[in-house]
Coordinates of C-alpha atoms in Angstrom, one line a residue:
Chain A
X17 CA -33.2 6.8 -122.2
X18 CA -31.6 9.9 -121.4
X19 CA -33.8 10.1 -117.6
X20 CA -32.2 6.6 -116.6
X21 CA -28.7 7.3 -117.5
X22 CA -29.0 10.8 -115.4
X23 CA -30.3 8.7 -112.3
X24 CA -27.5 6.2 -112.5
X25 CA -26.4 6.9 -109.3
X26 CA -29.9 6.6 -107.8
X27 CA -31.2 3.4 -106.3
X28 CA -35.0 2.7 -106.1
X29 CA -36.1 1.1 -102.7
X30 CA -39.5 -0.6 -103.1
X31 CA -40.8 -2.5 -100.2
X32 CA -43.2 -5.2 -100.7
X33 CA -45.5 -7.4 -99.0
X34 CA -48.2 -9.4 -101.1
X35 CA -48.5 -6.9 -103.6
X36 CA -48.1 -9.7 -106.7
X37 CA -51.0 -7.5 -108.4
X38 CA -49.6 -4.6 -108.3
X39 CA -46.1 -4.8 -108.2
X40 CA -44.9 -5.5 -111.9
X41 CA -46.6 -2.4 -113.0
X42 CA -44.8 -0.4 -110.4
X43 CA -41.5 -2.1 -111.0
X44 CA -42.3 -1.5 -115.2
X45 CA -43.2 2.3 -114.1
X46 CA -40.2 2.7 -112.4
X47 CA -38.0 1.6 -114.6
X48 CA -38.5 4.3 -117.2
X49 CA -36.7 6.4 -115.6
X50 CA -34.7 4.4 -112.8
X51 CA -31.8 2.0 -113.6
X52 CA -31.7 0.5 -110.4
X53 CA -34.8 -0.7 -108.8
X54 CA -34.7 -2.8 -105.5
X55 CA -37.4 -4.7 -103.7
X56 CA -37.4 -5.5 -101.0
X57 CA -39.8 -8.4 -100.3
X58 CA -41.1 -9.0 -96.6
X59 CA -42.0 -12.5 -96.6
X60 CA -44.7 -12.3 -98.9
X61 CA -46.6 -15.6 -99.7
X62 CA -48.5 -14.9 -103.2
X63 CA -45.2 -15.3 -105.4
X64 CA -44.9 -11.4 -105.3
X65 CA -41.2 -11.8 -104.9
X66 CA -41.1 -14.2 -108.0
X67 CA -42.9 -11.4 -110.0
X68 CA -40.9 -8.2 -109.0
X69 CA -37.6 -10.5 -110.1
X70 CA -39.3 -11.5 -113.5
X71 CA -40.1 -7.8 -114.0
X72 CA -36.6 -7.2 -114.0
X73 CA -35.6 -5.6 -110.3
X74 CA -33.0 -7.0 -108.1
X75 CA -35.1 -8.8 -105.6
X76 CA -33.9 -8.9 -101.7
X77 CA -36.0 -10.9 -99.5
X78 CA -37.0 -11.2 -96.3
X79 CA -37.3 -15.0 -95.0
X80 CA -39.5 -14.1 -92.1
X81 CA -42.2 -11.2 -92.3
X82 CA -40.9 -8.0 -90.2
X83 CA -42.6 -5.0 -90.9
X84 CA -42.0 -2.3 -93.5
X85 CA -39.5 -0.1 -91.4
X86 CA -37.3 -2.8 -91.4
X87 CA -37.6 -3.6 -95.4
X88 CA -36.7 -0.3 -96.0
X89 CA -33.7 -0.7 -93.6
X90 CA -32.8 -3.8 -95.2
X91 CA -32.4 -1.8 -98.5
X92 CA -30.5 1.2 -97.2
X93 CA -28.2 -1.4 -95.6
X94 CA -28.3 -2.9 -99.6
X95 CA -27.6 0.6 -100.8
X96 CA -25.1 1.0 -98.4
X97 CA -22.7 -1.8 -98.6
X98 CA -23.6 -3.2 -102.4
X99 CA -24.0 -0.3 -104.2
X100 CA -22.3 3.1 -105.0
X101 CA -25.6 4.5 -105.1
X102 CA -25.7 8.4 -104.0
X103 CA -29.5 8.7 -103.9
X104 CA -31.9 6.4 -102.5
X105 CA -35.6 6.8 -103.3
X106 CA -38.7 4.8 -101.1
X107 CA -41.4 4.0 -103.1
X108 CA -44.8 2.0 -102.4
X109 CA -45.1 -1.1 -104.1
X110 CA -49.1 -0.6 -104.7
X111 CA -48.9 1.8 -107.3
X112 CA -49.5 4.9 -105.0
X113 CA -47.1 6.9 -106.2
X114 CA -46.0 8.8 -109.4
X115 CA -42.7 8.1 -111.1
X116 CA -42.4 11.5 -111.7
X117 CA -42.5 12.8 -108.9
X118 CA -39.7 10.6 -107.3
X119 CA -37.3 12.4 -110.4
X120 CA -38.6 15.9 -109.2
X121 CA -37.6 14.8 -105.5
X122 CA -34.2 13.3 -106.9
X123 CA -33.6 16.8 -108.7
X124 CA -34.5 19.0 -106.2
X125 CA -31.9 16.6 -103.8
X126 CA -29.4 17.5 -106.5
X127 CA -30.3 21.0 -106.7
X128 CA -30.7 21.7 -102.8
X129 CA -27.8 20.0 -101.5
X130 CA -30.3 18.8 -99.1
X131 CA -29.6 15.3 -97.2
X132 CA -33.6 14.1 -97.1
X133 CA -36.2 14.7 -99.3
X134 CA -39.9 14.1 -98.0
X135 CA -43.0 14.2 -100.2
X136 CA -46.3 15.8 -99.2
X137 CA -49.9 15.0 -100.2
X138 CA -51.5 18.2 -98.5
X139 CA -49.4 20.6 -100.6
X140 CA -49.6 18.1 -104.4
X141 CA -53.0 17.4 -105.9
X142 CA -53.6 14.1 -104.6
X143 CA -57.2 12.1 -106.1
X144 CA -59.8 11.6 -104.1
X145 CA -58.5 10.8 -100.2
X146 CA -61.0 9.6 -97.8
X147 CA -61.8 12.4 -95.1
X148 CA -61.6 10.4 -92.7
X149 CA -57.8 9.3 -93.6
X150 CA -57.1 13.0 -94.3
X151 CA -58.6 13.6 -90.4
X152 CA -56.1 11.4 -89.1
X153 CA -53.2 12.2 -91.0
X154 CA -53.7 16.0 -90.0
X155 CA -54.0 14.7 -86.0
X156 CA -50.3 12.4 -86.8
X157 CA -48.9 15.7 -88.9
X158 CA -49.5 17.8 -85.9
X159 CA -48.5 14.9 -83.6
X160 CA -44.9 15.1 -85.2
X161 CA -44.3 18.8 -85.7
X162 CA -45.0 18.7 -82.1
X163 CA -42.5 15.7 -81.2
X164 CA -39.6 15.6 -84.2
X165 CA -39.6 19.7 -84.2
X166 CA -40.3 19.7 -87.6
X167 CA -42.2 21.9 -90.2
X168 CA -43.4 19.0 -92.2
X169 CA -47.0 19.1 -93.9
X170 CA -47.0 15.0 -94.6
X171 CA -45.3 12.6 -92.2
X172 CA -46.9 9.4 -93.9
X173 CA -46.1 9.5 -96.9
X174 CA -43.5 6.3 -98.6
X175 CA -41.5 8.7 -100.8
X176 CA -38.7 9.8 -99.5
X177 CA -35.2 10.1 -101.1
X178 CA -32.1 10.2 -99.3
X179 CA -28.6 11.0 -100.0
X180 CA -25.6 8.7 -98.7
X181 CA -25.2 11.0 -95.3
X182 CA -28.5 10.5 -94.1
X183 CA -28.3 6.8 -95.2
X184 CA -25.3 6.2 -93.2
X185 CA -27.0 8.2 -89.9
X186 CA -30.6 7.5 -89.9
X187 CA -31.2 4.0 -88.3
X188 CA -34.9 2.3 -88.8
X189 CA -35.4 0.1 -85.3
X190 CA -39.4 0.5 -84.3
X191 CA -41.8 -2.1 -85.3
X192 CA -44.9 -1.7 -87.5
X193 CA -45.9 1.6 -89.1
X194 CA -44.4 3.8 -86.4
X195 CA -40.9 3.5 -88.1
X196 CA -42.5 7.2 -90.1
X197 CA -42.4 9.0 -87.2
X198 CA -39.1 7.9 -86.0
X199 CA -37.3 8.5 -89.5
X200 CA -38.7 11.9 -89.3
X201 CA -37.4 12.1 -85.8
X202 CA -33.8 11.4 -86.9
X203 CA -33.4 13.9 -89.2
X204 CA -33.0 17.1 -86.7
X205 CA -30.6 15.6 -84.3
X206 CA -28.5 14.1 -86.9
X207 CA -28.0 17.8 -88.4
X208 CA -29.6 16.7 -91.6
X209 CA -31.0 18.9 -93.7
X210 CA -34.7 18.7 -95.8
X211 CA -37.1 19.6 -97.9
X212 CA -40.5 19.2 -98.7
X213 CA -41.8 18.7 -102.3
X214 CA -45.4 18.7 -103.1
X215 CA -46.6 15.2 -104.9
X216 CA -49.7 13.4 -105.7
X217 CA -51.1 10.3 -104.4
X218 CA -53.3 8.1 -106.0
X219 CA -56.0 6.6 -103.9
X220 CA -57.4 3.9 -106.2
X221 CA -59.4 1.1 -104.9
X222 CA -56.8 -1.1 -104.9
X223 CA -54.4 0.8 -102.7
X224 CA -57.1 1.6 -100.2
X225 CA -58.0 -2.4 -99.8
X226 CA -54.4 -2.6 -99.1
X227 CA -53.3 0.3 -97.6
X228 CA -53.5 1.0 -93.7
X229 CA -56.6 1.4 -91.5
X230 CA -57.5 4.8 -89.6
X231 CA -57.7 2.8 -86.5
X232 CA -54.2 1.9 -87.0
X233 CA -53.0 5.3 -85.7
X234 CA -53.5 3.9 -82.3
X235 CA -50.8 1.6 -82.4
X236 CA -48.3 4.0 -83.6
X237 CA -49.0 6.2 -80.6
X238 CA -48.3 3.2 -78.5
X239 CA -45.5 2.1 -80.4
X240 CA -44.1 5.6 -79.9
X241 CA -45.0 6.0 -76.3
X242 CA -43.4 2.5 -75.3
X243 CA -40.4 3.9 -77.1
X244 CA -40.4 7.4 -75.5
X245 CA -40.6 5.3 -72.0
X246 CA -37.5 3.3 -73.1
X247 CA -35.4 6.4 -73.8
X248 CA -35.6 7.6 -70.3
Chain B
X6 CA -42.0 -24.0 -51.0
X7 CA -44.2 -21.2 -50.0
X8 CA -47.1 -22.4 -51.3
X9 CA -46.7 -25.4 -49.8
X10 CA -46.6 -23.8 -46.6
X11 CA -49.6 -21.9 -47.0
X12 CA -51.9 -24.8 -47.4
X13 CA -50.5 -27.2 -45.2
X14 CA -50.6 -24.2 -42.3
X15 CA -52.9 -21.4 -43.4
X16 CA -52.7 -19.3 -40.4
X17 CA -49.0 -18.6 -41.7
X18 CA -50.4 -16.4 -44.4
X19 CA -52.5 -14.5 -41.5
X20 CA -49.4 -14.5 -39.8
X21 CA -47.0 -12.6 -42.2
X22 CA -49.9 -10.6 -43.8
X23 CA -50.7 -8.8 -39.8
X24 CA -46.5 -8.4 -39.7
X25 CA -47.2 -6.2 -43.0
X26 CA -50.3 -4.8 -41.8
X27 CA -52.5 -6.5 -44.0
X28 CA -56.1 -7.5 -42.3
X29 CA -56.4 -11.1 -43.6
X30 CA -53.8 -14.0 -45.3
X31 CA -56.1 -14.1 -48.6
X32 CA -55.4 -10.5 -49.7
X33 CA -51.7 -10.4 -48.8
X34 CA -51.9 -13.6 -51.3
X35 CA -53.8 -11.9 -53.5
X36 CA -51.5 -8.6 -53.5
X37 CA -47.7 -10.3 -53.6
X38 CA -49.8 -12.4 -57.0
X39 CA -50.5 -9.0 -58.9
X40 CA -47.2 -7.5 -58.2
X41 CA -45.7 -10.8 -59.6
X42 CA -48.3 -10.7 -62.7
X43 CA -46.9 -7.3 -63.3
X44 CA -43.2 -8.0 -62.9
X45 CA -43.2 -10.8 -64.8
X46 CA -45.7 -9.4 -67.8
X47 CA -43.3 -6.2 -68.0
X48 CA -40.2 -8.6 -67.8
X49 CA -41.9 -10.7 -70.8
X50 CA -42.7 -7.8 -72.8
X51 CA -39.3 -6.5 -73.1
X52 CA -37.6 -9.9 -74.0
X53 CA -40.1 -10.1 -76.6
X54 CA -39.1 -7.1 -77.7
X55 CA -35.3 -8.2 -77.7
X56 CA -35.7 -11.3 -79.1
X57 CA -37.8 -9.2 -82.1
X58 CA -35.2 -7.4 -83.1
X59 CA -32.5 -10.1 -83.0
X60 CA -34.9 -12.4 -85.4
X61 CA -34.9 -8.5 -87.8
X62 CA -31.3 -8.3 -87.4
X63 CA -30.8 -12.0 -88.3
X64 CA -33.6 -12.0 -91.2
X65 CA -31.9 -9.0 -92.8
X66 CA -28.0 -10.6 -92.7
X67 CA -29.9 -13.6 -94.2
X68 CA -31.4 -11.6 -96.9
X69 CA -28.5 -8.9 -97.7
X70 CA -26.2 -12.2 -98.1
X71 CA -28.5 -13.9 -100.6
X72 CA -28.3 -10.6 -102.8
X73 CA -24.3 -10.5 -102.7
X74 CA -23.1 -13.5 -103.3
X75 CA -19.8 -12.7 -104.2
X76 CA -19.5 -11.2 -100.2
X77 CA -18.4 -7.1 -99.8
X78 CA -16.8 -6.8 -103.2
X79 CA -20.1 -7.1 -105.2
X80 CA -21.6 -4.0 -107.0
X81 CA -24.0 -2.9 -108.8
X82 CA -23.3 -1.5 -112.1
X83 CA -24.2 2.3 -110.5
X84 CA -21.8 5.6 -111.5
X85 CA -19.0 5.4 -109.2
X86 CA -18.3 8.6 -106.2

């Protein structure tokens, strides 16, 4: 296992909500080439929490369900203070992802010195995604370039890895989905620096039952707009 | 107590709605109620929102303390800095 014992010092964050099919594999994926994987489990009631710790990850969970921005905050805040971790990577529990491309995002943190490494779907080969999700992912893309001042091709994507800087300076607050926008908008004010590596997501059945609605988009923009009111 | 006042003596209503410049008692009623409907939905709306991130805050302390046991010391067998 030469892989795991070069991520030593990398944590795996997995969020989870009712993902007890899905999650094992992910966890057993994972593990392959990560040491340390941590899910976080929001309140989930099919026993997915049960099955991530049987699959061997440290298992944090979340009495009361209360949104995916703030499982992934609950893990940095693991990361943070229980661990000496100096990479943390975000994966989806439903299987979404590819293992290998969170160790190409973990290398090219290593190699880049960068503090925040975003994944993109429009630049990887991802399988067969629904036009109409790729419609509105463009539209929310466009939306953020415009608002976090960012040359990201992907702002929705759950693989991120982050080094302990951003960790310590990037703060996850909004409800709901809209959290993505406002980690991207941390990272220019903050002075972090990132890069974008090109990955694949799968779009099986499975992940599209689960996954978000289009339609959903609208309550990020209000989530946002609410929050832009707030600021002033 | 203002309520009370407008039913027992309507014309009150009439009265303060022509010191505003409001034609008749109804709509002066009818205008101080949406104002309130607004206040107080706004006013709602953001201790909801408060009281949302205090049950987050307080769900995550639960949780992060359930992992660590053993209180700030604990870690995880990663490389050290």
């Amino acid at each position: 296992m030469a892989t795991r014992s070069a991520m030593d010092d990398v944590c795996v964050i997995v969020p989870v909500f009712n993902e007890a099919r899905a999650v094992a594999g992910v966890i057993a994926a994972l593990q392959v080439e990560f040491a340390h994987v941590v899910c976080v489990d929001d309140g989930s009631t099919d026993g997915s929490d049960v099955i991530a710790r049987a699959a061997g990850a440290t298992v944090i969970r979340h009495a009361i369900n209360s949104g995916q921005g703030a499982a992934l905050q609950t893990g940095f805040d693991h990361a943070l203070r229980h661990t000496n971790a100096t990479y943390v990577v975000t994966f989806d529990a439903d299987g979404q992802h590819v293992v290998s491309d969170a160790v190409r995002m973990v290398e090219a943190a290593r190699s880049s010195a960068c503090d925040v490494v975003l994944a993109s779907r429009f630049t990887g080969a991802s399988t067969k995604m629904p036009v109409a999700r790729k419609v509105v992912l463009k539209a929310a893309t466009r939306f953020t370039q415009w608002t976090a001042k960012l040359e990201v091709t992907d702002t929705h994507n759950g693989l991120r890895v982050l080094n302990r800087n951003a960790l310590t300076k990037i703060r996850l607050t909004m409800p709901r989905m809209a959290y993505a926008s406002e980690f991207l908008s941390a990272i220019v004010p903050n002075g972090l620096r990132y890069v974008e590596v090109p990955t694949t997501v799968n779009y099986t059945e499975y992940s599209r039952a689960k996954g978000q609605t289009n339609l959903n988009a609208v309550n990020i923009l209000f989530d946002l707009a609410v929050r832009r009111m707030r600021a002033i | 107590m203002l309520g009370v006042v407008a039913v027992a003596f309507p014309d009150t209503t009439v009265w303060a709605a022509h010191l505003v410049g409001v034609k008749r008692g109804t709509d002066l009623v009818l205008y101080l109620f949406v104002m309130m409907f607004l206040f107080t939905t706004l006013a709602t709306y953001q201790r909801l929102h408060q009281l949302e991130k205090q049950n987050i805050e307080l769900t995550r302390e639960l949780a992060l303390q359930a992992a660590a046991p053993s209180g700030s010391e604990y870690r995880e067998g990663l490389r050290s800095q």
